[in-house]
Amino acid sequence: GDHRDLHLSLRRQRQMCIRDSHNGKHPCIGATDVFPIVPISGISELECIDLSRSIGKRVGDELNIPVYLYEKSAEHLLRKDLSKIREGGYKGLNKKMKKLSIYTILLTFISSLTIAAEVNIFNARHYKADAELYSKFTNKTGIKVNLINGKAGALEKRMIEEGADSSADLYITADAGRCGAFKAKGMTQGGLISPAIKAAVPSNFRTNHWTGIAKRARIVYYAPDRVSGAELSGLTYESLADPKWKGRLVIRASGNIYNKSLVASLVKNNGKKATADWAKGVVANMARTPTGNDRAQIMAVAAGEADIAVANTYYLALMLSGNKGAEQQAAAKKVKAFFPNQNDRGTHMNISCAALVKGAPNKSNAIKLVEFLLTPEAQEHFTNNTFEFPMIDGVSPSPLVVNNIGLDFKQDLKTKVSSYGAKQADALEVMTAAGWK
Ligand code: FE
């Protein structure tokens, strides 16, 4: 039925409830006790879980009834088992309330009904356009894609807590450092490999637990009126620590995954000691305490607060597209792109990645989906909507990228992107020790 019917019914039950006199085999613990949400047809289990969460939030917010999500909806393993929650009934609740907030229980349980071919994606990429892409996959294969969108941290937390019960098949997110760290937590499994994946993705951009599906470079943007060609000549990430940039550099905070991965690549190439010294030099050169996202760094150069900024390639194109407003579009026109390390290993590359989640219930469908994401059709969709570089050969980036950033640069294909996760802790350590906020 309608959400509003449920809401009304809960309100009535709350008014009518006589809580102290209820006993029996399943002692209720509140006005409503259990509200089951069961996928029967036309809705997936994951959609039911999402529904239970949104109803639970509304009940909590508007009726002021503590809500407890259990079984498949549980947000914590300790709150999964219903009998544990009901233990002691209403009379025992007082004591238990100190530990748990329980009053109403919302339930989603596994339907024994047959589930059609499907694949469950936990998606941390914030691109609306990706959903269109997944429906193309469904049209082609008949495999339904259940998309759970969220921030990387929240999705990872949920998969970790759900453990073996998680319905997640694929985790799609930005940055090899994130996929690598998730693998290091034991949350992924091998087998994300097939002749199609091998043929599409160069080996430095994949492991058999996760693979790149699009590329980006982390580059330098500069103000052409304040930075000379001579100053830029031969610029490397390493030389960002050169005192000639004192007070002229902006880059975001050390906690940002793109920076952790960039610095991890420096640890991998130059060692931890050298990178620790480098980080001190970079901090000494900062025009301000790190603040804002990548686009904010480009804005700072455009506004004259700094002469050079470090940011990913697709952000300049995104700003130029006008999708982020006229102010950012104008700012983007004031800076120029520069690719560091052209005379040695090449510019730092990163990926959007898809990881095969441990215990994935639809493993073969997950592999099929990744293979689809690596077809020219899907790659074109990425390049046109997210302004990333394609993972595969033979597909052109967006004209905004080609014309304003360029293609003719040497990529670092030597440093395996799996080292970004492996060296992540070292990277954060050296940045923190240098006072990099
Ligand atoms: Fe980004």
Tab-separated table of C-alpha atoms and ligand atoms in Angstrom:
chain	number	residue	atom	x	y	z
A	1	GLY	CA	0.000	0.000	0.000
A	2	ASP	CA	0.865	3.630	0.268
A	3	HIS	CA	3.470	4.889	2.738
A	4	ARG	CA	0.815	7.149	4.228
A	5	ASP	CA	-1.420	4.177	5.163
A	6	LEU	CA	1.433	2.642	7.083
A	7	HIS	CA	2.189	5.886	8.805
A	8	LEU	CA	-1.438	6.314	9.906
A	9	SER	CA	-1.651	2.773	11.139
A	10	LEU	CA	1.511	3.180	13.178
A	11	ARG	CA	0.140	6.359	14.715
A	12	ARG	CA	-3.112	4.630	15.677
A	13	GLN	CA	-1.313	1.688	17.186
A	14	ARG	CA	0.801	4.062	19.164
A	15	GLN	CA	-2.295	5.681	20.629
A	16	MET	CA	-4.083	2.389	21.421
A	17	CYS	CA	-1.245	0.447	22.874
A	18	ILE	CA	-1.449	-1.189	26.304
A	19	ARG	CA	2.021	-2.370	26.740
A	20	ASP	CA	2.285	-3.750	30.261
A	21	SER	CA	-0.276	-6.539	29.921
A	22	HIS	CA	1.088	-8.308	26.875
A	23	ASN	CA	2.723	-11.699	27.435
A	24	GLY	CA	3.063	-14.927	25.489
A	25	LYS	CA	5.476	-16.714	23.240
A	26	HIS	CA	6.394	-13.609	21.264
A	27	PRO	CA	6.148	-10.795	23.767
A	28	CYS	CA	5.813	-7.549	21.935
A	29	ILE	CA	8.168	-4.798	22.872
A	30	GLY	CA	6.303	-1.735	21.807
A	31	ALA	CA	3.389	-0.114	20.116
A	32	THR	CA	4.040	-1.667	16.765
A	33	ASP	CA	6.551	-4.439	17.291
A	34	VAL	CA	7.245	-6.006	13.908
A	35	PHE	CA	6.538	-4.451	10.567
A	36	PRO	CA	7.492	-6.949	7.881
A	37	ILE	CA	8.507	-5.857	4.407
A	38	VAL	CA	8.670	-8.817	2.069
A	39	PRO	CA	9.612	-8.771	-1.620
A	40	ILE	CA	6.933	-10.756	-3.435
A	41	SER	CA	6.957	-9.458	-6.982
A	42	GLY	CA	8.078	-6.428	-8.923
A	43	ILE	CA	10.508	-5.390	-6.212
A	44	SER	CA	13.913	-6.658	-5.211
A	45	GLU	CA	15.188	-7.504	-1.788
A	46	LEU	CA	17.569	-4.554	-1.957
A	47	GLU	CA	14.741	-2.199	-2.812
A	48	CYS	CA	12.844	-3.568	0.208
A	49	ILE	CA	15.837	-2.905	2.412
A	50	ASP	CA	15.993	0.664	1.144
A	51	LEU	CA	12.250	1.036	1.693
A	52	SER	CA	12.510	-0.226	5.288
A	53	ARG	CA	15.261	2.279	5.943
A	54	SER	CA	13.325	5.228	4.587
A	55	ILE	CA	10.108	4.239	6.400
A	56	GLY	CA	12.094	3.683	9.584
A	57	LYS	CA	13.620	7.115	9.320
A	58	ARG	CA	10.252	8.753	8.819
A	59	VAL	CA	8.674	6.886	11.741
A	60	GLY	CA	11.571	7.907	13.930
A	61	ASP	CA	11.550	11.525	12.803
A	62	GLU	CA	7.809	12.166	12.780
A	63	LEU	CA	6.281	9.827	15.364
A	64	ASN	CA	9.224	9.955	17.670
A	65	ILE	CA	9.188	6.163	18.012
A	66	PRO	CA	12.586	4.543	18.228
A	67	VAL	CA	13.013	2.224	15.262
A	68	TYR	CA	15.065	-0.869	15.062
A	69	LEU	CA	16.021	-2.451	11.752
A	70	TYR	CA	16.700	-6.147	11.828
A	71	GLU	CA	17.338	-9.182	9.616
A	72	LYS	CA	18.392	-8.042	6.126
A	73	SER	CA	17.753	-4.400	7.013
A	74	ALA	CA	19.947	-4.476	10.109
A	75	GLU	CA	22.693	-1.904	10.145
A	76	HIS	CA	24.618	-3.787	12.772
A	77	LEU	CA	25.244	-7.520	13.080
A	78	LEU	CA	24.269	-7.477	16.762
A	79	ARG	CA	20.843	-6.228	15.776
A	80	LYS	CA	20.140	-8.869	13.185
A	81	ASP	CA	18.404	-11.531	15.221
A	82	LEU	CA	14.787	-10.764	16.167
A	83	SER	CA	14.717	-13.031	19.208
A	84	LYS	CA	17.643	-11.122	20.682
A	85	ILE	CA	15.692	-7.908	20.333
A	86	ARG	CA	12.518	-9.296	21.826
A	87	GLU	CA	14.280	-10.905	24.759
A	88	GLY	CA	12.499	-9.874	27.961
A	89	GLY	CA	9.523	-8.376	26.115
A	90	TYR	CA	8.273	-4.920	26.942
A	91	LYS	CA	8.989	-5.306	30.630
A	92	GLY	CA	12.604	-6.056	29.896
A	93	LEU	CA	12.815	-3.160	27.523
A	94	ASN	CA	13.610	-0.554	30.097
A	95	LYS	CA	16.889	-2.228	30.903
A	96	LYS	CA	17.667	-2.963	27.296
A	97	MET	CA	16.859	0.553	26.115
A	98	LYS	CA	20.057	1.568	27.758
A	99	LYS	CA	21.858	-0.437	25.133
A	100	LEU	CA	19.558	-0.355	22.157
A	101	SER	CA	16.850	1.940	20.964
A	102	ILE	CA	13.981	-0.401	20.288
A	103	TYR	CA	10.305	0.191	20.112
A	104	THR	CA	9.212	-0.515	16.633
A	105	ILE	CA	10.813	-3.150	14.510
A	106	LEU	CA	10.914	-3.092	10.767
A	107	LEU	CA	11.603	-6.348	9.087
A	108	THR	CA	12.734	-7.451	5.725
A	109	PHE	CA	13.329	-11.129	5.287
A	110	ILE	CA	14.563	-13.275	2.476
A	111	SER	CA	11.808	-14.242	0.186
A	112	SER	CA	11.828	-17.902	-0.781
A	113	LEU	CA	10.318	-16.917	-4.103
A	114	THR	CA	12.436	-17.363	-7.166
A	115	ILE	CA	14.651	-14.421	-7.935
A	116	ALA	CA	15.119	-13.531	-11.553
A	117	ALA	CA	18.611	-13.009	-12.981
A	118	GLU	CA	20.007	-9.961	-11.285
A	119	VAL	CA	23.137	-8.231	-10.106
A	120	ASN	CA	23.462	-5.996	-7.072
A	121	ILE	CA	25.720	-2.979	-7.339
A	122	PHE	CA	26.817	-0.899	-4.407
A	123	ASN	CA	27.602	2.285	-6.250
A	124	ALA	CA	29.627	5.146	-4.827
A	125	ARG	CA	30.020	6.986	-8.100
A	126	HIS	CA	27.807	10.022	-7.823
A	127	TYR	CA	26.957	10.191	-11.490
A	128	LYS	CA	23.275	10.174	-12.343
A	129	ALA	CA	24.198	9.103	-15.828
A	130	ASP	CA	25.456	5.724	-14.653
A	131	ALA	CA	21.894	4.538	-13.963
A	132	GLU	CA	21.030	4.972	-17.662
A	133	LEU	CA	23.983	2.834	-18.533
A	134	TYR	CA	22.834	-0.002	-16.298
A	135	SER	CA	19.423	-0.058	-17.918
A	136	LYS	CA	21.149	-0.547	-21.264
A	137	PHE	CA	22.802	-3.626	-19.773
A	138	THR	CA	19.435	-4.973	-18.598
A	139	ASN	CA	17.918	-4.434	-22.043
A	140	LYS	CA	20.765	-6.377	-23.617
A	141	THR	CA	21.038	-9.285	-21.187
A	142	GLY	CA	17.784	-9.510	-19.249
A	143	ILE	CA	19.808	-9.254	-16.052
A	144	LYS	CA	18.208	-6.828	-13.648
A	145	VAL	CA	20.566	-4.328	-12.049
A	146	ASN	CA	19.776	-3.337	-8.475
A	147	LEU	CA	21.601	-0.138	-7.759
A	148	ILE	CA	22.300	0.937	-4.199
A	149	ASN	CA	23.787	4.413	-4.288
A	150	GLY	CA	25.678	5.927	-1.410
A	151	LYS	CA	28.907	7.459	-0.229
A	152	ALA	CA	31.890	5.128	-0.382
A	153	GLY	CA	32.379	5.079	3.390
A	154	ALA	CA	28.738	4.297	4.151
A	155	LEU	CA	28.532	1.557	1.522
A	156	GLU	CA	31.753	-0.057	2.708
A	157	LYS	CA	30.552	0.022	6.312
A	158	ARG	CA	27.294	-1.631	5.303
A	159	MET	CA	29.015	-4.406	3.339
A	160	ILE	CA	31.428	-5.053	6.191
A	161	GLU	CA	28.624	-5.266	8.751
A	162	GLU	CA	26.435	-7.443	6.581
A	163	GLY	CA	29.381	-9.758	6.036
A	164	ALA	CA	28.440	-13.063	4.440
A	165	ASP	CA	24.787	-11.969	4.322
A	166	SER	CA	25.471	-8.986	2.116
A	167	SER	CA	23.691	-9.081	-1.209
A	168	ALA	CA	26.399	-6.912	-2.778
A	169	ASP	CA	27.944	-8.352	-5.940
A	170	LEU	CA	29.946	-5.403	-7.186
A	171	TYR	CA	31.306	-2.385	-5.434
A	172	ILE	CA	31.811	0.450	-7.909
A	173	THR	CA	33.711	3.457	-6.703
A	174	ALA	CA	36.372	5.967	-7.600
A	175	ASP	CA	40.049	5.421	-6.894
A	176	ALA	CA	42.258	2.363	-6.940
A	177	GLY	CA	43.278	3.244	-3.374
A	178	ARG	CA	39.731	2.655	-2.243
A	179	CYS	CA	39.351	-0.652	-4.068
A	180	GLY	CA	42.775	-1.749	-2.824
A	181	ALA	CA	42.001	-0.877	0.803
A	182	PHE	CA	38.655	-2.701	0.562
A	183	LYS	CA	40.441	-5.774	-0.733
A	184	ALA	CA	42.969	-5.508	2.108
A	185	LYS	CA	40.047	-5.746	4.544
A	186	GLY	CA	39.207	-9.131	3.035
A	187	MET	CA	35.986	-7.792	1.533
A	188	THR	CA	36.584	-8.816	-2.076
A	189	GLN	CA	37.219	-12.072	-3.876
A	190	GLY	CA	39.265	-13.197	-6.835
A	191	GLY	CA	37.768	-14.241	-10.125
A	192	LEU	CA	36.976	-10.859	-11.651
A	193	ILE	CA	38.876	-11.872	-14.714
A	194	SER	CA	37.913	-13.106	-18.147
A	195	PRO	CA	39.413	-12.952	-21.626
A	196	ALA	CA	37.316	-9.836	-22.324
A	197	ILE	CA	38.508	-8.055	-19.181
A	198	LYS	CA	42.131	-9.022	-19.849
A	199	ALA	CA	41.918	-7.773	-23.402
A	200	ALA	CA	40.317	-4.473	-22.397
A	201	VAL	CA	42.266	-3.436	-19.309
A	202	PRO	CA	46.079	-3.132	-19.204
A	203	SER	CA	47.461	-5.223	-16.357
A	204	ASN	CA	48.670	-2.244	-14.279
A	205	PHE	CA	45.045	-1.079	-13.959
A	206	ARG	CA	43.577	-4.275	-12.496
A	207	THR	CA	43.949	-7.142	-10.063
A	208	ASN	CA	41.761	-10.240	-10.177
A	209	HIS	CA	39.629	-8.787	-7.337
A	210	TRP	CA	38.927	-5.430	-8.966
A	211	THR	CA	39.479	-3.659	-12.244
A	212	GLY	CA	39.575	-0.177	-13.668
A	213	ILE	CA	36.506	0.820	-15.689
A	214	ALA	CA	37.573	4.398	-16.536
A	215	LYS	CA	40.719	6.464	-16.092
A	216	ARG	CA	41.660	9.858	-14.781
A	217	ALA	CA	44.946	11.679	-14.294
A	218	ARG	CA	45.845	13.856	-11.313
A	219	ILE	CA	47.512	16.849	-12.858
A	220	VAL	CA	48.679	20.405	-12.262
A	221	TYR	CA	46.601	23.447	-13.237
A	222	TYR	CA	48.319	26.805	-13.487
A	223	ALA	CA	47.573	30.470	-14.021
A	224	PRO	CA	49.179	31.275	-17.402
A	225	ASP	CA	49.670	34.946	-16.511
A	226	ARG	CA	51.664	34.168	-13.367
A	227	VAL	CA	53.492	30.958	-14.217
A	228	SER	CA	56.069	31.012	-16.999
A	229	GLY	CA	56.884	28.235	-19.406
A	230	ALA	CA	60.372	28.101	-17.957
A	231	GLU	CA	59.001	27.537	-14.482
A	232	LEU	CA	56.795	24.730	-15.689
A	233	SER	CA	59.368	23.056	-17.850
A	234	GLY	CA	60.129	19.569	-16.594
A	235	LEU	CA	57.723	19.891	-13.666
A	236	THR	CA	57.229	16.687	-11.695
A	237	TYR	CA	55.150	15.792	-8.633
A	238	GLU	CA	58.491	15.596	-6.870
A	239	SER	CA	59.344	19.185	-7.799
A	240	LEU	CA	56.150	20.540	-6.208
A	241	ALA	CA	58.290	20.566	-3.058
A	242	ASP	CA	60.740	23.015	-4.691
A	243	PRO	CA	60.913	26.285	-2.675
A	244	LYS	CA	60.245	28.234	-5.892
A	245	TRP	CA	56.556	27.398	-5.332
A	246	LYS	CA	56.488	28.813	-1.822
A	247	GLY	CA	53.058	30.273	-1.067
A	248	ARG	CA	51.869	29.463	-4.593
A	249	LEU	CA	50.426	25.931	-4.378
A	250	VAL	CA	46.935	24.699	-3.486
A	251	ILE	CA	45.945	21.069	-3.006
A	252	ARG	CA	43.167	19.497	-0.977
A	253	ALA	CA	43.433	17.784	2.406
A	254	SER	CA	45.557	14.732	3.151
A	255	GLY	CA	42.500	12.674	4.057
A	256	ASN	CA	41.285	12.829	0.477
A	257	ILE	CA	41.633	9.506	-1.322
A	258	TYR	CA	43.024	11.067	-4.527
A	259	ASN	CA	45.872	12.596	-2.543
A	260	LYS	CA	46.461	9.433	-0.560
A	261	SER	CA	46.831	7.557	-3.841
A	262	LEU	CA	49.077	10.180	-5.416
A	263	VAL	CA	51.357	10.195	-2.386
A	264	ALA	CA	51.238	6.376	-2.220
A	265	SER	CA	52.578	6.341	-5.791
A	266	LEU	CA	55.445	8.581	-4.658
A	267	VAL	CA	56.182	6.268	-1.723
A	268	LYS	CA	56.186	3.368	-4.182
A	269	ASN	CA	58.555	5.123	-6.595
A	270	ASN	CA	60.815	7.119	-4.277
A	271	GLY	CA	60.552	5.413	-0.882
A	272	LYS	CA	58.953	6.527	2.367
A	273	LYS	CA	61.842	8.640	3.637
A	274	ALA	CA	62.137	10.725	0.473
A	275	THR	CA	58.359	11.139	0.343
A	276	ALA	CA	58.275	12.294	3.967
A	277	ASP	CA	60.765	15.063	3.099
A	278	TRP	CA	58.788	15.849	-0.028
A	279	ALA	CA	55.545	16.218	1.963
A	280	LYS	CA	57.236	18.767	4.240
A	281	GLY	CA	58.302	20.763	1.209
A	282	VAL	CA	54.806	20.674	-0.255
A	283	VAL	CA	53.224	21.828	3.017
A	284	ALA	CA	55.760	24.687	3.164
A	285	ASN	CA	54.687	25.743	-0.348
A	286	MET	CA	50.949	25.794	0.322
A	287	ALA	CA	49.207	29.106	-0.297
A	288	ARG	CA	46.605	28.178	2.328
A	289	THR	CA	45.540	25.395	4.662
A	290	PRO	CA	43.959	22.722	2.456
A	291	THR	CA	40.244	23.263	2.046
A	292	GLY	CA	37.539	22.277	-0.429
A	293	ASN	CA	37.349	19.730	-3.222
A	294	ASP	CA	39.351	19.503	-6.438
A	295	ARG	CA	37.225	22.141	-8.149
A	296	ALA	CA	37.858	24.521	-5.239
A	297	GLN	CA	41.606	24.248	-5.937
A	298	ILE	CA	41.084	25.235	-9.581
A	299	MET	CA	38.852	28.107	-8.401
A	300	ALA	CA	41.637	29.306	-6.078
A	301	VAL	CA	44.094	29.545	-8.979
A	302	ALA	CA	41.512	31.340	-11.111
A	303	ALA	CA	40.889	33.786	-8.262
A	304	GLY	CA	44.592	34.531	-7.853
A	305	GLU	CA	44.901	32.926	-4.411
A	306	ALA	CA	47.506	30.538	-5.779
A	307	ASP	CA	49.470	29.994	-8.987
A	308	ILE	CA	49.267	26.198	-9.273
A	309	ALA	CA	46.771	23.581	-8.131
A	310	VAL	CA	46.649	19.799	-8.125
A	311	ALA	CA	43.343	18.304	-9.280
A	312	ASN	CA	41.945	15.501	-11.416
A	313	THR	CA	41.493	15.916	-15.146
A	314	TYR	CA	37.725	15.452	-15.374
A	315	TYR	CA	36.979	18.323	-12.988
A	316	LEU	CA	38.206	20.985	-15.412
A	317	ALA	CA	35.981	19.544	-18.144
A	318	LEU	CA	33.054	19.366	-15.724
A	319	MET	CA	33.530	23.034	-14.853
A	320	LEU	CA	33.904	24.010	-18.517
A	321	SER	CA	30.702	22.126	-19.365
A	322	GLY	CA	28.709	24.680	-17.379
A	323	ASN	CA	27.052	21.923	-15.324
A	324	LYS	CA	28.482	23.463	-12.174
A	325	GLY	CA	27.363	26.980	-12.963
A	326	ALA	CA	28.646	30.059	-14.751
A	327	GLU	CA	31.102	31.029	-12.038
A	328	GLN	CA	32.979	27.731	-12.194
A	329	GLN	CA	32.827	27.753	-15.979
A	330	ALA	CA	34.463	31.175	-16.056
A	331	ALA	CA	37.081	30.098	-13.512
A	332	ALA	CA	37.972	27.007	-15.531
A	333	LYS	CA	38.735	29.179	-18.555
A	334	LYS	CA	41.382	31.048	-16.575
A	335	VAL	CA	43.634	28.062	-15.902
A	336	LYS	CA	45.699	25.735	-18.053
A	337	ALA	CA	46.468	22.054	-17.630
A	338	PHE	CA	49.963	20.651	-17.217
A	339	PHE	CA	50.946	16.980	-17.167
A	340	PRO	CA	53.743	16.300	-14.654
A	341	ASN	CA	56.585	13.772	-15.021
A	342	GLN	CA	56.604	13.713	-18.811
A	343	ASN	CA	60.365	13.135	-18.889
A	344	ASP	CA	60.336	10.138	-16.583
A	345	ARG	CA	57.632	7.623	-15.547
A	346	GLY	CA	54.670	9.693	-16.768
A	347	THR	CA	51.656	11.373	-15.185
A	348	HIS	CA	49.943	9.783	-12.166
A	349	MET	CA	46.931	7.791	-13.341
A	350	ASN	CA	43.985	6.567	-11.336
A	351	ILE	CA	40.785	4.718	-12.093
A	352	SER	CA	37.153	4.270	-11.309
A	353	CYS	CA	37.019	0.664	-10.232
A	354	ALA	CA	34.615	-2.232	-9.916
A	355	ALA	CA	35.378	-4.796	-7.201
A	356	LEU	CA	33.925	-8.284	-6.892
A	357	VAL	CA	32.541	-8.432	-3.361
A	358	LYS	CA	33.288	-11.439	-1.187
A	359	GLY	CA	30.289	-13.758	-1.078
A	360	ALA	CA	28.683	-12.107	-4.123
A	361	PRO	CA	25.457	-14.047	-4.735
A	362	ASN	CA	25.496	-13.309	-8.484
A	363	LYS	CA	29.151	-13.624	-9.372
A	364	SER	CA	28.805	-14.554	-13.034
A	365	ASN	CA	26.308	-11.750	-13.644
A	366	ALA	CA	28.744	-9.381	-11.961
A	367	ILE	CA	31.494	-10.409	-14.369
A	368	LYS	CA	29.101	-9.953	-17.304
A	369	LEU	CA	28.288	-6.469	-16.109
A	370	VAL	CA	31.956	-5.510	-15.828
A	371	GLU	CA	32.558	-6.862	-19.333
A	372	PHE	CA	29.679	-4.693	-20.526
A	373	LEU	CA	31.167	-1.621	-18.817
A	374	LEU	CA	34.307	-2.205	-20.874
A	375	THR	CA	32.531	-2.228	-24.246
A	376	PRO	CA	32.907	0.828	-26.506
A	377	GLU	CA	29.224	1.677	-25.970
A	378	ALA	CA	29.576	1.858	-22.191
A	379	GLN	CA	32.975	3.537	-22.356
A	380	GLU	CA	31.582	6.284	-24.578
A	381	HIS	CA	28.844	6.787	-22.038
A	382	PHE	CA	31.468	7.268	-19.298
A	383	THR	CA	33.627	9.642	-21.289
A	384	ASN	CA	30.697	11.815	-22.333
A	385	ASN	CA	29.030	11.994	-18.944
A	386	THR	CA	31.845	11.896	-16.436
A	387	PHE	CA	34.678	13.359	-18.548
A	388	GLU	CA	36.977	10.529	-17.574
A	389	PHE	CA	39.413	8.906	-19.983
A	390	PRO	CA	38.221	5.608	-21.451
A	391	MET	CA	39.695	2.432	-20.014
A	392	ILE	CA	39.869	0.834	-23.459
A	393	ASP	CA	41.566	1.813	-26.695
A	394	GLY	CA	39.565	3.158	-29.595
A	395	VAL	CA	37.172	5.372	-27.649
A	396	SER	CA	37.697	9.117	-27.557
A	397	PRO	CA	37.272	11.214	-24.401
A	398	SER	CA	34.759	14.054	-24.389
A	399	PRO	CA	35.675	16.944	-26.738
A	400	LEU	CA	35.882	19.124	-23.612
A	401	VAL	CA	38.734	16.926	-22.425
A	402	VAL	CA	40.408	16.593	-25.815
A	403	ASN	CA	40.339	20.327	-26.518
A	404	ASN	CA	41.126	21.746	-23.083
A	405	ILE	CA	43.252	19.138	-21.375
A	406	GLY	CA	44.638	17.064	-24.187
A	407	LEU	CA	45.419	13.456	-24.912
A	408	ASP	CA	48.969	13.643	-26.013
A	409	PHE	CA	50.702	12.911	-22.736
A	410	LYS	CA	52.724	10.116	-21.253
A	411	GLN	CA	50.746	8.158	-18.680
A	412	ASP	CA	52.467	6.399	-15.820
A	413	LEU	CA	51.848	2.830	-16.897
A	414	LYS	CA	54.756	1.546	-14.873
A	415	THR	CA	53.370	2.075	-11.373
A	416	LYS	CA	50.696	-0.516	-10.698
A	417	VAL	CA	47.592	1.162	-9.303
A	418	SER	CA	47.326	-1.648	-6.744
A	419	SER	CA	50.268	-0.008	-4.976
A	420	TYR	CA	47.985	2.912	-4.038
A	421	GLY	CA	46.131	0.723	-1.558
A	422	ALA	CA	49.280	-1.073	-0.462
A	423	LYS	CA	51.115	2.179	0.343
A	424	GLN	CA	48.096	4.105	1.593
A	425	ALA	CA	48.976	3.920	5.288
A	426	ASP	CA	52.530	5.121	4.579
A	427	ALA	CA	51.155	7.950	2.457
A	428	LEU	CA	48.826	9.193	5.159
A	429	GLU	CA	51.561	8.857	7.752
A	430	VAL	CA	54.034	11.042	5.856
A	431	MET	CA	51.407	13.680	5.056
A	432	THR	CA	50.206	13.836	8.655
A	433	ALA	CA	53.775	14.015	9.975
A	434	ALA	CA	54.406	16.948	7.616
A	435	GLY	CA	51.434	18.828	9.046
A	436	TRP	CA	49.360	18.405	5.885
A	437	LYS	CA	45.821	19.108	7.124
B	1	FE	FE	36.054	12.908	-8.150
